[in-house]
CSV table of C-alpha atoms and ligand atoms in Angstrom, one decimal:
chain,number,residue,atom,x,y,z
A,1,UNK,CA,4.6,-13.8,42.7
A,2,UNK,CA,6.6,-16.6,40.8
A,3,UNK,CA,9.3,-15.9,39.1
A,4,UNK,CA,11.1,-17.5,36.1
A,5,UNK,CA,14.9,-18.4,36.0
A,6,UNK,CA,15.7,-20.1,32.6
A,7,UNK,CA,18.5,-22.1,32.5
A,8,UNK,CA,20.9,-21.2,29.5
A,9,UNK,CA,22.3,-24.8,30.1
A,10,UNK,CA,19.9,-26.1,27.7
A,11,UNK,CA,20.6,-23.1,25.0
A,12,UNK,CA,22.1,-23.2,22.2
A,13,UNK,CA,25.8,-22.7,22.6
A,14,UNK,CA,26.9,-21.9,19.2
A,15,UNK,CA,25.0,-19.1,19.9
A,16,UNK,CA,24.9,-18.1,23.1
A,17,UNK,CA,24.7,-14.5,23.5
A,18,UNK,CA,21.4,-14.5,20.9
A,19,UNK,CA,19.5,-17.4,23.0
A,20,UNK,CA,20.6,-15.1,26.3
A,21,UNK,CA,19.1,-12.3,24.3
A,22,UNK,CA,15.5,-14.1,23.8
A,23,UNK,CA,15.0,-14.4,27.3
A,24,UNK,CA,14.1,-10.9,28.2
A,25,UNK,CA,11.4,-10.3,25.7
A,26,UNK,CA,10.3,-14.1,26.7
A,27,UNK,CA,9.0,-12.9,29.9
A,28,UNK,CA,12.0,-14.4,32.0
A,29,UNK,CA,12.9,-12.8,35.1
A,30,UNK,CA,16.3,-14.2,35.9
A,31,UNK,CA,18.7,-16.0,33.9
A,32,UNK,CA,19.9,-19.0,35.4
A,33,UNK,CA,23.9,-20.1,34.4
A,34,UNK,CA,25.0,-23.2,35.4
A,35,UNK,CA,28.6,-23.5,36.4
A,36,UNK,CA,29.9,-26.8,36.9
A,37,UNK,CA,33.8,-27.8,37.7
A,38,UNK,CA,33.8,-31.2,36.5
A,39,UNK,CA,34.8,-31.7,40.1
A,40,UNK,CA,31.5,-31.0,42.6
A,41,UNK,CA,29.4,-32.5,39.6
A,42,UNK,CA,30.6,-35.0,36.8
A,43,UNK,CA,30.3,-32.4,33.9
A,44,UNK,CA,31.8,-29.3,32.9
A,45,UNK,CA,30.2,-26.1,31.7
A,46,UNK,CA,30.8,-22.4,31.6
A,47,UNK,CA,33.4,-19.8,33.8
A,48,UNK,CA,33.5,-16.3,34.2
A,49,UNK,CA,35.0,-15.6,30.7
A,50,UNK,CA,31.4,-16.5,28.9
A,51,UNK,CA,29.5,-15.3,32.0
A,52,UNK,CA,31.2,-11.3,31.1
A,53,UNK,CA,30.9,-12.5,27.5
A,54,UNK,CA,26.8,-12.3,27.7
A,55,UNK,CA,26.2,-10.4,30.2
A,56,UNK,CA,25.9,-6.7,28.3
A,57,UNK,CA,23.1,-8.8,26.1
A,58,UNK,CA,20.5,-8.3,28.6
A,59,UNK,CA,19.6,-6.8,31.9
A,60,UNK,CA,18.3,-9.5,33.6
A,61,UNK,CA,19.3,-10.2,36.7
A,62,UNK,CA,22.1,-13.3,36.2
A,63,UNK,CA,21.1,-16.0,38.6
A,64,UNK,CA,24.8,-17.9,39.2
A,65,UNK,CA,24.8,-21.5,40.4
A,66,UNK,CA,28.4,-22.6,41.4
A,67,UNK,CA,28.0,-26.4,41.5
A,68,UNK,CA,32.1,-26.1,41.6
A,69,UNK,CA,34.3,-27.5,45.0
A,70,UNK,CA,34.9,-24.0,47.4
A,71,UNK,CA,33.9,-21.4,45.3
A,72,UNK,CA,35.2,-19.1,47.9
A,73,UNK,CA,38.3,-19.1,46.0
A,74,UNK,CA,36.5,-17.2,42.9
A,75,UNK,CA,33.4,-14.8,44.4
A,76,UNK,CA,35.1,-12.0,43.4
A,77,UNK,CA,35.6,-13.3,39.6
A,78,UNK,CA,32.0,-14.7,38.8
A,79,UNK,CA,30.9,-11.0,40.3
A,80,UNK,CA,33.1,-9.1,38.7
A,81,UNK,CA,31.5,-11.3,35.4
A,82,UNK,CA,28.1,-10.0,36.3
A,83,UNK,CA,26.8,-12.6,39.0
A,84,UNK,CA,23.7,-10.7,40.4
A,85,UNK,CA,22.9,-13.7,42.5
A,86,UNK,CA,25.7,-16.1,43.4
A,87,UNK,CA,24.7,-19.0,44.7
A,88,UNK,CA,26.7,-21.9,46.4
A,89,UNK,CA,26.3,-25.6,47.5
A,90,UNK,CA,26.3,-26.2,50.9
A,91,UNK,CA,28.0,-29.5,50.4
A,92,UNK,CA,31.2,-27.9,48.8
A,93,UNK,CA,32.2,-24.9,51.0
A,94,UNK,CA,33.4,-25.6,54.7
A,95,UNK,CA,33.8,-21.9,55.5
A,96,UNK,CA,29.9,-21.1,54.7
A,97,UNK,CA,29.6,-18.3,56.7
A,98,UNK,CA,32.5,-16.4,55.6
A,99,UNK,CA,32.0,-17.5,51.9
A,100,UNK,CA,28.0,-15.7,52.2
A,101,UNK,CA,28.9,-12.8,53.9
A,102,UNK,CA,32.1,-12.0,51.5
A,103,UNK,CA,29.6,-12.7,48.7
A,104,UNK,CA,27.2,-9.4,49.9
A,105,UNK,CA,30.2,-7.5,50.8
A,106,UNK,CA,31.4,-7.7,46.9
A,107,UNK,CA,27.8,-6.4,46.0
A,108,UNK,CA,26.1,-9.8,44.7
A,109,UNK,CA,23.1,-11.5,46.3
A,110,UNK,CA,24.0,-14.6,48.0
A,111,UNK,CA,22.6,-17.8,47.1
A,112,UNK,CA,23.0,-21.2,49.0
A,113,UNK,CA,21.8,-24.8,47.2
A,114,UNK,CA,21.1,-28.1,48.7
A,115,UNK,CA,21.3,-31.6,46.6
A,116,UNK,CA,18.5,-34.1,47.0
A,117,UNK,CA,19.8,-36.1,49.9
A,118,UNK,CA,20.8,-32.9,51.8
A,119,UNK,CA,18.2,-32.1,54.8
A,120,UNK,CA,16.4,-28.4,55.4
A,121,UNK,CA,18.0,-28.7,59.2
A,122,UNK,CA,21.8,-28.8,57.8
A,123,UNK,CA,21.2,-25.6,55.9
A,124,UNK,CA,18.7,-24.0,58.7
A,125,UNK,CA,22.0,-22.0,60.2
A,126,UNK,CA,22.7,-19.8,57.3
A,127,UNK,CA,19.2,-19.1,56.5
A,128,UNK,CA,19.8,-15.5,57.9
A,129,UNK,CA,22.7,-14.9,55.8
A,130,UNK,CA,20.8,-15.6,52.2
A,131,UNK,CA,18.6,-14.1,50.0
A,132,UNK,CA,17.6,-17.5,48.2
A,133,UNK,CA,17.5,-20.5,49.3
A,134,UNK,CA,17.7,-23.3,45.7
A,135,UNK,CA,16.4,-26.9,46.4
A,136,UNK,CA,17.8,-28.9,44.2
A,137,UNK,CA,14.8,-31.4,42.7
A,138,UNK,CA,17.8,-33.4,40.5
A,139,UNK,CA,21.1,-34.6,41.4
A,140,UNK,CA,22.9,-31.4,40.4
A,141,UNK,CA,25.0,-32.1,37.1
A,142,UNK,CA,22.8,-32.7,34.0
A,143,UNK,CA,19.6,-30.6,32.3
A,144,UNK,CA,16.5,-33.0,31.0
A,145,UNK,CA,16.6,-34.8,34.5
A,146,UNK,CA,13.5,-36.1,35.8
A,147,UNK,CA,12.1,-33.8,38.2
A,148,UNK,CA,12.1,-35.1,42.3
A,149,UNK,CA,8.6,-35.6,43.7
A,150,UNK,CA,9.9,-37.0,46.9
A,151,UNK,CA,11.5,-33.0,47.3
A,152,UNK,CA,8.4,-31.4,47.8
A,153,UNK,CA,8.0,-32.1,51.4
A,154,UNK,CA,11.4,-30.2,52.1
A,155,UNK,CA,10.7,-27.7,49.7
A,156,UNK,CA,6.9,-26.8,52.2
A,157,UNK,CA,9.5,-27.2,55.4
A,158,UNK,CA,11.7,-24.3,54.2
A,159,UNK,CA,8.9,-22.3,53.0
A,160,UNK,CA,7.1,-22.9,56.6
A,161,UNK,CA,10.4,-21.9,58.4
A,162,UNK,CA,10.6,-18.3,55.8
A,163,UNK,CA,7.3,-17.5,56.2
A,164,UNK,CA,7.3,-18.5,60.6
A,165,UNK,CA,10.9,-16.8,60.6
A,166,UNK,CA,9.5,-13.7,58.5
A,167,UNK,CA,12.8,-13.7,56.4
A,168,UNK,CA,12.9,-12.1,53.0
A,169,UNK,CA,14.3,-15.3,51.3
A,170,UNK,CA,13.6,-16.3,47.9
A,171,UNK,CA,12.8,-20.2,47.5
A,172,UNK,CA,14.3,-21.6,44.2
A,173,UNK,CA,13.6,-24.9,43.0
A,174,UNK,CA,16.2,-26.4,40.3
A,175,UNK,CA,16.1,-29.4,38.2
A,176,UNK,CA,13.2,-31.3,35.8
A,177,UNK,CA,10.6,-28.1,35.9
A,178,UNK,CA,8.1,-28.1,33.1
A,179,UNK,CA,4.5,-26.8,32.8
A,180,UNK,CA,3.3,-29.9,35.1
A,181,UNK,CA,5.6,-30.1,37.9
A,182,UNK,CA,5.6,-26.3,38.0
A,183,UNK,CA,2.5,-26.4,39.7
A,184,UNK,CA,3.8,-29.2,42.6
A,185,UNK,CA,6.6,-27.3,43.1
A,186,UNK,CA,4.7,-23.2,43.5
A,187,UNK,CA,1.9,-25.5,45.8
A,188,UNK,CA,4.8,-26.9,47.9
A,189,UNK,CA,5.9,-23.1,47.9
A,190,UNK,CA,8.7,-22.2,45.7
A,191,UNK,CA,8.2,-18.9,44.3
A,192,UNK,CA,11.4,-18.9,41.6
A,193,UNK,CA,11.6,-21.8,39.2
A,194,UNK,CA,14.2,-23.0,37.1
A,195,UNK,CA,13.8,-24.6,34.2
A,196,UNK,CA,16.1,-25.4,31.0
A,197,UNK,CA,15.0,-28.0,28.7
A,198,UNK,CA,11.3,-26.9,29.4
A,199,UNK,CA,11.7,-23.5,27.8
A,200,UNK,CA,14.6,-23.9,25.6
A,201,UNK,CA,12.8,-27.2,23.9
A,202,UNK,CA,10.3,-24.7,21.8
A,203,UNK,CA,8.8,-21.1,21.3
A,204,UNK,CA,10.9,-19.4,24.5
A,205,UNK,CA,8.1,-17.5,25.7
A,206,UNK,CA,5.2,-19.3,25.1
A,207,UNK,CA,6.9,-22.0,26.9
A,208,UNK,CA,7.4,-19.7,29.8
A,209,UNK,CA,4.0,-18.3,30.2
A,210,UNK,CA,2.4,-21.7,30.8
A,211,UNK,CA,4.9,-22.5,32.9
A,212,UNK,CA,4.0,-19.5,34.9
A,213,UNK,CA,0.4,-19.9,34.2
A,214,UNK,CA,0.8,-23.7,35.8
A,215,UNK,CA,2.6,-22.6,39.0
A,216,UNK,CA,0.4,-19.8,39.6
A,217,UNK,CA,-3.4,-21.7,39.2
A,218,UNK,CA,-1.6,-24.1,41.6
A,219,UNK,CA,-1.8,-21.6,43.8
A,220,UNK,CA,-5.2,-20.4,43.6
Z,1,DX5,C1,21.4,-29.1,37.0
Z,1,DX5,C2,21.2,-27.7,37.0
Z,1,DX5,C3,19.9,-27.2,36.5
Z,1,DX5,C4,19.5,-27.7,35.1
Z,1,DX5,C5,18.1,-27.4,34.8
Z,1,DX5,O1,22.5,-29.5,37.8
Z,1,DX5,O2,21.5,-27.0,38.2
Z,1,DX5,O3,19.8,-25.8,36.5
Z,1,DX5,O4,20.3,-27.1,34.1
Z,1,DX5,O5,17.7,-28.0,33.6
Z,1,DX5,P1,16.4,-28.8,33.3
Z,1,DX5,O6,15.3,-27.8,33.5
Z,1,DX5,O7,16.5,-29.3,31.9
Z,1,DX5,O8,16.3,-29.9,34.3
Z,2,ZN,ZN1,21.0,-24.8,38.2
C-alpha cells in the first residue's frame, strides 16, 4: 500500500496548526516535519516548540526528519513533542546504533535518511535497527527541488535487500515528488512518499489522491 507523508515545509506558516489540520480529512497518512539546524543543511526551520504546538491538531502519525548535526543530543525532546517516527541522517550521527536504539526505547519509531551521494551499502548495517528507511531524491535543505532520477536505482537496491531480508521496513522517498515522479519512485519501490510543494501548491486532497492514484497504476 503507498502511503502519503505531506510535508508541512511547504504550508503556510502564518497558519500552521489549520494547514496541519487539512491533512487528515486530505487523505494524508503521515505528516512529514522538516527540521533543519541551519548546521547539517543551509536553512533553518522548525524545533520541538512548534512540533508540541500542532501536534493535538490531528492524529496523524508525525513523520520527524532531523536534517540537524547529532540529533542524539535531543531524541528525548522531539518525542516528548510528539515524534511518532524520528528519523535521522546517517551522515550526522557517529553513534548510529546507540542513537536508533535510544530512539525505540523512548517509544518513537526510528527512522534513518541518506542524501543523494550516500550509498545503500553504508546504511546496510543498521537496516535491522529501523522501521523506515528515507532516500533522499534532493539534496536535503530546500522544498520545490527537482526530484533525482539518477536515485531510483538505489531506491530498487534497498527495496530488493527488504524484501530478500524479509524486514518490516518502510521505504520513504523525500524530495521533488509530484503526480509524475510518484509513479518512478512506487515502480522503483518506495511505498511512503513525501511530498511538499506538490500538495500544498493547490486543493490539499485532490492533489493527494492523484499522487496516490500515480504511484499506485505504476504498480499495476
Ligand atoms: C528537503 C526536505 C523535504 C522537502 C520536500 O530537505 O527533507 O521533505 O520539504 O518538499 P518538496 O516535495 O517540495 O520537494
Ligand atoms: Zn523531509
Amino acid at each position: 500500500m503507498i502511503k502519503i507523508s505531506p510535508s508541512i515545509l511547504a504550508a503556510d506558516f502564518s497558519r500552521l496548526g489549520d494547514e496541519v489540520k487539512r491533512l487528515d480529512p486530505g487523505g494524508a497518512d503521515y505528516v512529514h516535519v522538516d527540521v533543519m539546524d541551519g548546521g547539517f543543511v543551509p536553512n533553518l526551520t522548525v524545533g520541538p516548540p512548534v512540533i508540541a504546538a500542532v501536534r493535538p491538531v490531528t492524529k496523524l502519525p508525525f513523520d520527524v526528519h532531523l536534517m540537524i548535526q547529532r540529533p542524539s543530543r535531543y531524541l528525548d525532546d522531539y518525542i516528548r513533542a510528539g515524534a511518532d517516527i524520528l528519523t535521522v541522517h546517517l551522515e550526522a550521527e557517529e553513534e548510529l546504533e546507540e542513537t536508533l536504539q535510544a530512539i525505540r526505547e523512548l517509544g518513537s519509531r526510528p527512522g534513518i535518511a541518506i542524501k543523494p551521494n550516500t550509498s545503500f551499502q553504508a546504511v546496510k548495517p543498521y537496516m535491522g535497527l529501523v522501521d523506515i528507511l528515507v532516500v533522499m531524491t534532493v539534496e536535503p535543505g530546500f522544498g520545490g527541488q527537482e526530484f533525482m532520477m539518477e536515485v531510483m536505482p538505489k531506491v530498487e537496491e534497498a527495496r530488493g535487500f527488504i524484501d530478500e531480508a524479509g524486514l518490516d521496513v518502510e521505504l520513504e522517498v523525500d524530495g521533488g515528488v509530484d503526480e509524475i515522479t510518484a509513479g518512478y519512485a512506487a515502480k522503483a519501490g518506495a511505498n511512503v512518499l513525501v511530498a511538499g510543494t506538490a500538495v500544498y501548491g493547490g486543493r490539499v486532497k485532490r492533489r493527494i489522491a492523484r499522487i496516490r492514484e500515480s504511484a499506485t497504476k505504476a504498480l499495476s
